[in-house]
CSV table of C-alpha atoms in Angstrom, one decimal:
chain,number,residue,atom,x,y,z
A,1,MET,CA,25.1,86.1,180.9
A,2,SER,CA,23.9,85.5,177.3
A,3,LYS,CA,20.9,87.9,177.8
A,4,ARG,CA,21.1,91.2,179.6
A,5,ILE,CA,18.3,92.1,182.0
A,6,PHE,CA,17.1,95.7,181.7
A,7,LEU,CA,15.4,97.0,184.8
A,8,ASP,CA,15.7,100.8,184.3
A,9,TYR,CA,12.6,101.5,182.3
A,10,ALA,CA,12.1,104.7,184.3
A,11,SER,CA,15.2,106.1,182.6
A,12,THR,CA,14.2,105.2,179.1
A,13,THR,CA,12.4,102.6,177.0
A,14,PRO,CA,13.3,100.7,173.8
A,15,LEU,CA,11.6,101.9,170.6
A,16,ASP,CA,8.5,99.7,169.9
A,17,LYS,CA,8.8,98.1,166.4
A,18,ARG,CA,5.3,99.3,165.6
A,19,VAL,CA,6.4,102.9,166.4
A,20,LEU,CA,9.5,102.6,164.2
A,21,LYS,CA,7.3,101.3,161.3
A,22,ALA,CA,5.0,104.4,161.7
A,23,MET,CA,8.0,106.7,161.7
A,24,LEU,CA,10.0,105.3,158.8
A,25,PRO,CA,8.2,107.2,155.9
A,26,TYR,CA,9.0,110.5,157.5
A,27,PHE,CA,12.8,110.1,157.4
A,28,SER,CA,13.1,110.2,153.6
A,29,GLU,CA,9.8,109.8,151.7
A,30,THR,CA,7.8,112.5,153.3
A,31,PHE,CA,10.6,114.9,154.2
A,32,GLY,CA,9.1,118.3,153.6
A,33,ASN,CA,9.1,121.2,156.1
A,34,PRO,CA,5.6,121.4,157.6
A,35,SER,CA,5.7,125.2,157.4
A,36,ALA,CA,6.1,125.2,153.6
A,37,ILE,CA,3.0,125.9,151.5
A,38,TYR,CA,3.9,123.7,148.6
A,39,LYS,CA,3.1,120.0,148.1
A,40,GLU,CA,6.0,118.5,150.1
A,41,GLY,CA,5.3,120.9,153.0
A,42,LEU,CA,1.6,120.1,153.1
A,43,GLU,CA,2.3,116.4,153.1
A,44,ALA,CA,4.5,116.8,156.1
A,45,LYS,CA,2.0,119.1,157.9
A,46,ALA,CA,-0.9,116.6,157.6
A,47,PRO,CA,0.5,113.9,160.0
A,48,VAL,CA,1.5,116.6,162.6
A,49,LYS,CA,-2.1,117.9,162.5
A,50,GLN,CA,-3.5,114.4,162.9
A,51,ALA,CA,-1.1,113.7,165.8
A,52,ARG,CA,-2.5,116.6,167.7
A,53,VAL,CA,-6.0,115.2,167.2
A,54,ASP,CA,-5.0,111.7,168.3
A,55,ILE,CA,-3.1,112.8,171.4
A,56,ALA,CA,-5.9,115.2,172.4
A,57,GLN,CA,-8.4,112.4,172.4
A,58,ILE,CA,-6.3,110.5,174.8
A,59,LEU,CA,-5.6,113.5,177.1
A,60,ASN,CA,-9.2,114.7,176.8
A,61,CYS,CA,-8.2,118.2,175.7
A,62,LYS,CA,-8.2,120.2,172.5
A,63,ALA,CA,-5.9,119.5,169.5
A,64,GLU,CA,-4.7,123.1,169.5
A,65,GLU,CA,-3.6,122.8,173.1
A,66,ILE,CA,-0.8,120.4,172.2
A,67,ILE,CA,2.7,122.0,172.0
A,68,PHE,CA,5.4,119.7,170.7
A,69,THR,CA,8.9,120.0,172.2
A,70,ALA,CA,12.3,118.3,171.9
A,71,SER,CA,12.0,116.5,175.3
A,72,GLY,CA,10.1,116.3,178.5
A,73,THR,CA,12.6,118.5,180.2
A,74,GLU,CA,12.0,121.3,177.6
A,75,ALA,CA,8.2,120.9,178.2
A,76,ASP,CA,8.8,121.3,181.9
A,77,ASN,CA,11.0,124.3,181.3
A,78,LEU,CA,8.3,125.9,179.1
A,79,ALA,CA,5.6,125.3,181.7
A,80,VAL,CA,7.7,126.9,184.5
A,81,LEU,CA,9.7,129.6,182.8
A,82,GLY,CA,7.0,130.4,180.3
A,83,THR,CA,4.5,131.0,183.2
A,84,PHE,CA,7.1,133.0,185.2
A,85,ASN,CA,8.2,135.2,182.3
A,86,TYR,CA,4.6,136.0,181.3
A,87,TRP,CA,3.4,137.0,184.8
A,88,LYS,CA,6.6,138.7,185.7
A,89,LYS,CA,5.6,141.4,183.1
A,90,GLU,CA,1.9,141.4,184.2
A,91,LEU,CA,2.4,141.6,187.9
A,92,LYS,CA,5.0,144.3,187.6
A,93,ASP,CA,5.8,145.2,191.3
A,94,SER,CA,5.1,141.8,192.7
A,95,LYS,CA,7.2,138.7,192.6
A,96,PRO,CA,5.6,135.7,190.8
A,97,HIS,CA,5.3,132.8,193.2
A,98,ILE,CA,5.7,129.1,192.3
A,99,ILE,CA,4.9,126.1,194.4
A,100,THR,CA,6.5,122.7,193.9
A,101,THR,CA,7.7,119.8,195.9
A,102,ASN,CA,11.3,118.7,196.9
A,103,ILE,CA,11.1,115.5,194.8
A,104,GLU,CA,10.4,116.9,191.4
A,105,HIS,CA,12.3,116.0,188.2
A,106,PRO,CA,15.5,118.0,187.7
A,107,GLY,CA,13.7,119.7,184.8
A,108,ILE,CA,11.4,121.4,187.3
A,109,LEU,CA,13.8,121.9,190.2
A,110,GLU,CA,16.7,123.4,188.3
A,111,MET,CA,14.3,125.8,186.5
A,112,CYS,CA,12.8,126.8,189.8
A,113,ARG,CA,16.3,127.5,191.2
A,114,PHE,CA,17.0,129.6,188.1
A,115,ILE,CA,13.8,131.5,188.6
A,116,GLU,CA,14.8,132.4,192.2
A,117,LYS,CA,17.9,134.0,190.8
A,118,GLU,CA,15.8,135.9,188.4
A,119,GLY,CA,13.7,137.5,191.1
A,120,GLY,CA,11.0,135.0,191.4
A,121,GLU,CA,9.8,133.2,194.6
A,122,VAL,CA,9.5,129.5,195.0
A,123,THR,CA,8.1,127.4,197.8
A,124,TYR,CA,9.4,123.8,198.0
A,125,VAL,CA,6.8,121.8,199.9
A,126,PRO,CA,8.4,118.7,201.4
A,127,VAL,CA,6.8,115.3,200.9
A,128,GLU,CA,5.9,113.1,203.8
A,129,GLU,CA,8.0,110.1,204.8
A,130,ASN,CA,6.0,107.9,202.4
A,131,GLY,CA,7.1,110.1,199.5
A,132,ILE,CA,3.6,111.7,198.9
A,133,VAL,CA,2.9,115.4,199.4
A,134,ASP,CA,0.1,116.5,201.7
A,135,PRO,CA,-2.4,118.6,199.6
A,136,THR,CA,-3.3,120.7,202.6
A,137,LYS,CA,0.3,121.9,202.7
A,138,ILE,CA,0.1,122.9,199.1
A,139,LYS,CA,-3.0,124.9,199.8
A,140,ALA,CA,-1.4,126.5,202.9
A,141,ALA,CA,1.5,127.7,200.6
A,142,LEU,CA,-0.9,129.5,198.2
A,143,LYS,CA,-1.0,133.3,198.1
A,144,PRO,CA,-2.2,136.0,195.8
A,145,THR,CA,1.0,136.1,193.8
A,146,THR,CA,1.1,132.3,193.2
A,147,VAL,CA,1.0,131.9,189.4
A,148,LEU,CA,2.0,128.2,189.2
A,149,VAL,CA,1.8,124.9,191.2
A,150,THR,CA,3.8,122.2,189.5
A,151,ILE,CA,3.5,118.6,191.0
A,152,ILE,CA,4.9,115.5,189.3
A,153,LEU,CA,2.1,112.9,188.8
A,154,ALA,CA,4.3,110.0,189.7
A,155,SER,CA,7.9,110.1,190.9
A,156,ASN,CA,10.5,109.0,188.4
A,157,GLU,CA,12.7,107.6,191.3
A,158,ILE,CA,10.4,106.1,193.9
A,159,GLY,CA,7.2,105.7,191.9
A,160,THR,CA,4.9,107.4,194.4
A,161,ILE,CA,1.7,108.7,192.9
A,162,GLN,CA,0.9,112.3,193.9
A,163,PRO,CA,-2.6,113.5,194.8
A,164,VAL,CA,-2.8,115.8,191.8
A,165,LYS,CA,-6.6,115.7,191.5
A,166,GLU,CA,-7.0,116.6,195.2
A,167,ILE,CA,-4.5,119.4,194.8
A,168,SER,CA,-6.6,120.8,191.9
A,169,ARG,CA,-9.6,120.8,194.2
A,170,MET,CA,-7.6,122.6,196.9
A,171,ILE,CA,-6.6,125.3,194.4
A,172,ALA,CA,-10.2,125.8,193.4
A,173,GLU,CA,-11.3,126.0,197.0
A,174,TYR,CA,-8.6,128.6,197.7
A,175,LYS,CA,-9.7,130.8,194.8
A,176,LYS,CA,-13.4,130.5,195.9
A,177,GLU,CA,-12.6,131.3,199.5
A,178,ASN,CA,-10.6,134.4,198.5
A,179,ASN,CA,-13.0,135.5,195.7
A,180,LEU,CA,-10.2,135.3,193.1
A,181,ASP,CA,-11.1,135.3,189.4
A,182,ASN,CA,-7.5,135.1,188.2
A,183,ALA,CA,-6.6,132.7,185.4
A,184,TYR,CA,-3.7,131.7,187.7
A,185,PRO,CA,-2.5,129.8,189.7
A,186,TYR,CA,-2.1,127.2,187.0
A,187,LEU,CA,-1.6,123.6,187.9
A,188,HIS,CA,1.0,121.7,185.9
A,189,THR,CA,1.9,118.0,186.2
A,190,ASP,CA,4.8,116.1,184.7
A,191,ALA,CA,3.1,112.8,183.7
A,192,SER,CA,6.0,111.4,181.8
A,193,GLN,CA,6.5,108.4,184.1
A,194,ALA,CA,2.7,107.9,184.7
A,195,ALA,CA,1.5,107.8,181.1
A,196,ASN,CA,2.0,104.1,180.7
A,197,TYR,CA,0.1,103.1,183.8
A,198,LEU,CA,-2.3,105.9,184.9
A,199,ASP,CA,-5.3,107.7,183.5
A,200,ILE,CA,-3.9,111.0,182.3
A,201,SER,CA,-7.2,112.7,181.3
A,202,PHE,CA,-7.1,116.5,181.8
A,203,GLN,CA,-10.7,116.5,183.1
A,204,LYS,CA,-10.1,113.7,185.7
A,205,LEU,CA,-6.8,115.3,187.0
A,206,GLY,CA,-8.1,118.9,186.9
A,207,VAL,CA,-4.8,120.2,185.5
A,208,ASP,CA,-4.0,123.2,183.3
A,209,MET,CA,-0.8,121.8,181.8
A,210,MET,CA,0.8,118.4,181.4
A,211,THR,CA,4.3,117.2,180.3
A,212,LEU,CA,4.9,114.0,178.4
A,213,ASP,CA,8.1,112.5,177.1
A,214,ALA,CA,8.1,110.0,174.2
A,215,SER,CA,11.3,108.2,175.5
A,216,LYS,CA,9.3,106.9,178.5
A,217,LEU,CA,6.5,105.5,176.2
A,218,TYR,CA,8.5,103.1,174.0
A,219,GLY,CA,8.7,106.0,171.6
A,220,PRO,CA,11.6,107.9,170.1
A,221,LYS,CA,14.1,110.0,172.1
A,222,GLY,CA,14.2,113.7,171.4
A,223,VAL,CA,10.5,114.5,171.4
A,224,GLY,CA,8.0,115.5,174.0
A,225,LEU,CA,5.0,117.8,174.5
A,226,LEU,CA,3.4,120.3,176.8
A,227,ALA,CA,-0.4,120.2,176.7
A,228,ALA,CA,-1.6,123.6,177.9
A,229,LYS,CA,-5.3,124.6,178.2
A,230,ARG,CA,-6.4,127.6,176.1
A,231,HIS,CA,-6.6,129.9,179.1
A,232,VAL,CA,-3.0,129.4,180.0
A,233,LEU,CA,-0.8,132.4,179.2
A,234,LEU,CA,2.9,131.6,178.5
A,235,SER,CA,5.9,133.4,177.1
A,236,PRO,CA,8.1,131.4,174.7
A,237,ILE,CA,11.5,130.2,175.9
A,238,ILE,CA,12.7,129.4,172.3
A,239,ARG,CA,12.2,132.1,169.7
A,240,GLY,CA,12.5,131.9,165.9
A,241,GLY,CA,10.0,131.2,163.1
A,242,GLY,CA,7.0,131.0,165.4
A,243,GLN,CA,6.0,127.3,165.1
A,244,GLU,CA,3.7,125.8,167.7
A,245,LYS,CA,1.6,128.9,168.1
A,246,GLY,CA,4.7,131.0,168.6
A,247,LEU,CA,5.5,129.1,171.8
A,248,ARG,CA,8.1,126.7,170.5
A,249,SER,CA,10.0,127.8,167.4
A,250,GLY,CA,11.9,125.3,165.3
A,251,THR,CA,11.0,123.0,162.4
A,252,GLU,CA,8.8,120.3,163.7
A,253,ASN,CA,10.3,116.8,164.2
A,254,VAL,CA,7.7,115.1,162.0
A,255,ALA,CA,9.1,111.6,162.4
A,256,GLY,CA,9.4,112.0,166.1
A,257,ILE,CA,5.9,113.5,166.5
A,258,VAL,CA,4.4,110.6,164.5
A,259,GLY,CA,6.4,108.1,166.6
A,260,MET,CA,5.3,109.7,169.9
A,261,THR,CA,1.7,109.6,168.9
A,262,GLU,CA,1.8,106.0,167.9
A,263,ALA,CA,3.6,105.1,171.1
A,264,LEU,CA,1.0,106.9,173.2
A,265,LYS,CA,-1.8,105.2,171.4
A,266,ILE,CA,-0.3,101.8,171.9
A,267,SER,CA,0.4,102.5,175.6
A,268,HIS,CA,-3.1,103.8,176.1
A,269,ALA,CA,-4.6,100.6,174.6
A,270,MET,CA,-2.5,98.2,176.7
A,271,ARG,CA,-2.4,100.4,179.9
A,272,GLU,CA,-4.8,98.4,182.1
A,273,GLU,CA,-3.6,94.9,181.1
A,274,GLU,CA,0.1,95.8,181.4
A,275,SER,CA,-0.4,97.6,184.7
A,276,GLU,CA,-2.0,94.4,186.1
A,277,ARG,CA,0.8,92.2,184.9
A,278,LEU,CA,3.5,94.4,186.3
A,279,ALA,CA,1.7,94.9,189.6
A,280,LYS,CA,1.9,91.1,190.2
A,281,LEU,CA,5.6,91.1,189.4
A,282,GLN,CA,6.1,94.1,191.7
A,283,GLU,CA,4.4,92.4,194.6
A,284,TYR,CA,6.4,89.2,194.0
A,285,PHE,CA,9.7,91.1,193.9
A,286,ILE,CA,8.9,93.2,197.0
A,287,GLN,CA,8.0,90.1,199.0
A,288,SER,CA,11.1,88.3,197.8
A,289,VAL,CA,13.6,91.1,198.7
A,290,ILE,CA,12.0,91.4,202.1
A,291,LYS,CA,12.3,87.7,202.6
A,292,TYR,CA,15.8,87.2,201.4
A,293,ILE,CA,17.7,90.5,202.1
A,294,PRO,CA,18.3,91.4,205.8
A,295,ASP,CA,17.0,94.8,207.0
A,296,VAL,CA,15.8,95.8,203.5
A,297,SER,CA,13.1,98.4,203.3
A,298,ILE,CA,11.0,99.9,200.5
A,299,ASN,CA,11.4,103.6,199.7
A,300,GLY,CA,8.0,105.3,199.1
A,301,ASP,CA,4.5,104.3,199.8
A,302,ILE,CA,4.0,100.6,199.3
A,303,THR,CA,0.6,100.8,197.6
A,304,ARG,CA,0.3,104.3,196.1
A,305,ARG,CA,3.0,103.8,193.6
A,306,LEU,CA,3.4,102.9,189.9
A,307,PRO,CA,3.1,99.2,189.3
A,308,ASN,CA,6.6,99.0,187.6
A,309,ASN,CA,8.6,100.6,190.4
A,310,VAL,CA,10.5,99.0,193.3
A,311,ASN,CA,13.0,101.2,195.1
A,312,ILE,CA,14.8,99.4,198.0
A,313,CYS,CA,17.1,100.6,200.7
A,314,ILE,CA,19.8,98.1,201.9
A,315,PRO,CA,21.6,99.6,204.9
A,316,GLY,CA,25.3,99.9,204.4
A,317,LEU,CA,25.2,99.1,200.7
A,318,ASP,CA,27.3,101.3,198.4
A,319,ALA,CA,24.6,101.7,195.8
A,320,GLU,CA,26.8,103.1,193.0
A,321,PHE,CA,29.2,100.2,193.5
A,322,ALA,CA,26.2,97.7,193.4
A,323,VAL,CA,24.9,99.2,190.2
A,324,ILE,CA,28.3,98.7,188.6
A,325,LYS,CA,28.6,95.1,189.9
A,326,LEU,CA,25.1,94.3,188.7
A,327,ASP,CA,26.0,95.8,185.3
A,328,HIS,CA,29.0,93.5,185.2
A,329,GLU,CA,26.6,90.6,185.9
A,330,GLY,CA,24.4,91.7,183.0
A,331,ILE,CA,21.7,93.6,184.9
A,332,ALA,CA,20.9,97.2,184.4
A,333,CYS,CA,19.3,99.2,187.3
A,334,SER,CA,20.0,102.5,188.9
A,335,SER,CA,20.8,104.2,192.3
A,336,ALA,CA,19.3,107.6,191.3
A,337,SER,CA,17.7,109.4,188.4
A,338,SER,CA,19.8,109.1,185.2
A,339,CYS,CA,19.6,112.9,185.0
A,340,MET,CA,21.6,113.1,188.3
A,341,ASN,CA,24.5,110.9,187.1
A,342,LEU,CA,26.2,113.9,185.5
A,343,SER,CA,26.1,115.9,188.8
A,344,GLU,CA,28.8,115.8,191.4
A,345,GLU,CA,26.4,114.5,194.0
A,346,SER,CA,24.8,111.4,192.3
A,347,TYR,CA,23.0,110.1,195.4
A,348,SER,CA,19.2,110.2,195.3
A,349,TYR,CA,17.9,113.5,196.5
A,350,VAL,CA,14.4,112.0,196.3
A,351,VAL,CA,15.2,109.2,198.8
A,352,ASP,CA,17.0,111.9,200.9
A,353,ALA,CA,13.7,113.8,201.2
A,354,LEU,CA,12.0,110.9,202.9
A,355,GLY,CA,12.6,111.9,206.5
A,356,GLU,CA,15.4,110.6,208.7
A,357,ARG,CA,15.4,107.2,207.3
A,358,GLY,CA,15.6,108.7,203.8
A,359,LYS,CA,18.8,110.5,204.8
A,360,GLN,CA,20.3,107.2,205.9
A,361,CYS,CA,19.2,105.5,202.7
A,362,ARG,CA,20.1,108.1,200.1
A,363,ALA,CA,23.3,106.4,199.1
A,364,SER,CA,22.2,102.9,199.8
A,365,SER,CA,19.2,102.5,197.6
A,366,LEU,CA,18.6,100.8,194.3
A,367,ARG,CA,15.8,101.5,191.8
A,368,PHE,CA,14.4,98.7,189.7
A,369,THR,CA,11.8,99.6,187.1
A,370,PHE,CA,10.1,97.0,185.0
A,371,GLY,CA,8.8,97.1,181.5
A,372,ARG,CA,7.1,95.1,178.7
A,373,ALA,CA,10.0,92.6,178.4
A,374,THR,CA,10.4,92.0,182.2
A,375,THR,CA,9.7,88.4,183.4
A,376,LYS,CA,9.6,86.6,186.8
A,377,LYS,CA,12.7,84.8,185.7
A,378,ASP,CA,14.5,88.1,185.3
A,379,LEU,CA,13.5,89.1,188.8
A,380,ASP,CA,14.6,85.8,190.3
A,381,LEU,CA,18.0,86.1,188.8
A,382,THR,CA,18.3,89.7,189.8
A,383,LEU,CA,17.5,88.8,193.4
A,384,LYS,CA,20.2,86.1,193.4
A,385,LYS,CA,22.8,88.6,192.0
A,386,ILE,CA,21.9,91.2,194.6
A,387,THR,CA,22.2,88.7,197.4
A,388,ASN,CA,25.7,87.7,196.2
A,389,ILE,CA,26.8,91.3,196.0
A,390,ILE,CA,25.7,92.0,199.6
A,391,ILE,CA,27.5,88.9,200.8
A,392,THR,CA,30.8,89.8,199.0
A,393,GLN,CA,30.7,93.5,199.7
């Protein structure tokens, strides 16, 4: 093939040329340390300050509530471990309790497992067979020592959109019913996959903290953020010079922060139009695979999902082998989260969580995620190649 077809936009996105243009001056021209008090430092500090304002307007929060990190994973870690460490000291004799689901990003799940080893308590609420968690089960898991509920806004693997707003309401009801005036439990959501396609307003979602990752937004890799409301109390997980209100020490990545801001602004401006375009491609691709591939099924809810995600199960398919074969044919897709490719068990734990059928599909599923460059022609060729692989396997 003369042109490769990239269908793994959930793993990463190419840098938008407009984003690169915005970043370029901060690699060499405006190179100062934002913490310095002389001219070069102040010149570098100004765009970081403006970035907080611009991002806050999109998220509907305060500029001072933006904490820049080096990735979405670090932001997730800060939300979870930062909350646990703070309340571990405050609760003294009680174990801080965290609630999450069994399909979260590894940045959440691995930190939760670490916290269990550190004396914390974690409840992993299983999602339903459609890949969506039942809010009433989250509420049922709440108790006086619950300091954090962390729910991904949209799954990075199967694209299902979680009822975060309803979970926020359930938490409020629980606190009212039990006459609690605690600042906690906080509600955190990882919106990294959702930011291109969903409304991520703090007020509309009712969250206390939110993670974003620039690499999912057609922005630079190596920069992310945690937006945390002013009432949220966290302990830093990286210590040093006290940047980011003491919560994330380290010299700010000015070029990366500028790039992430520009990427988020572009994504926000084209969100509705691009979502509509991709939803049509998604419907077409789903209908096509169902028509031409025997016994195929869709992983996750068919309607409550991101418009760029199609995750299919083909019984008997060796998904890893299929990914390699498609790569050889010039098509990039995945069989699980890229973050799981370094683990010994690279099958999809998210698909595995979808009931009995999920267990049968965990090693036989392919994830196709579309992006700004995806066309109907790309999908037609992809379908043809998949069909050939199934026939020859």
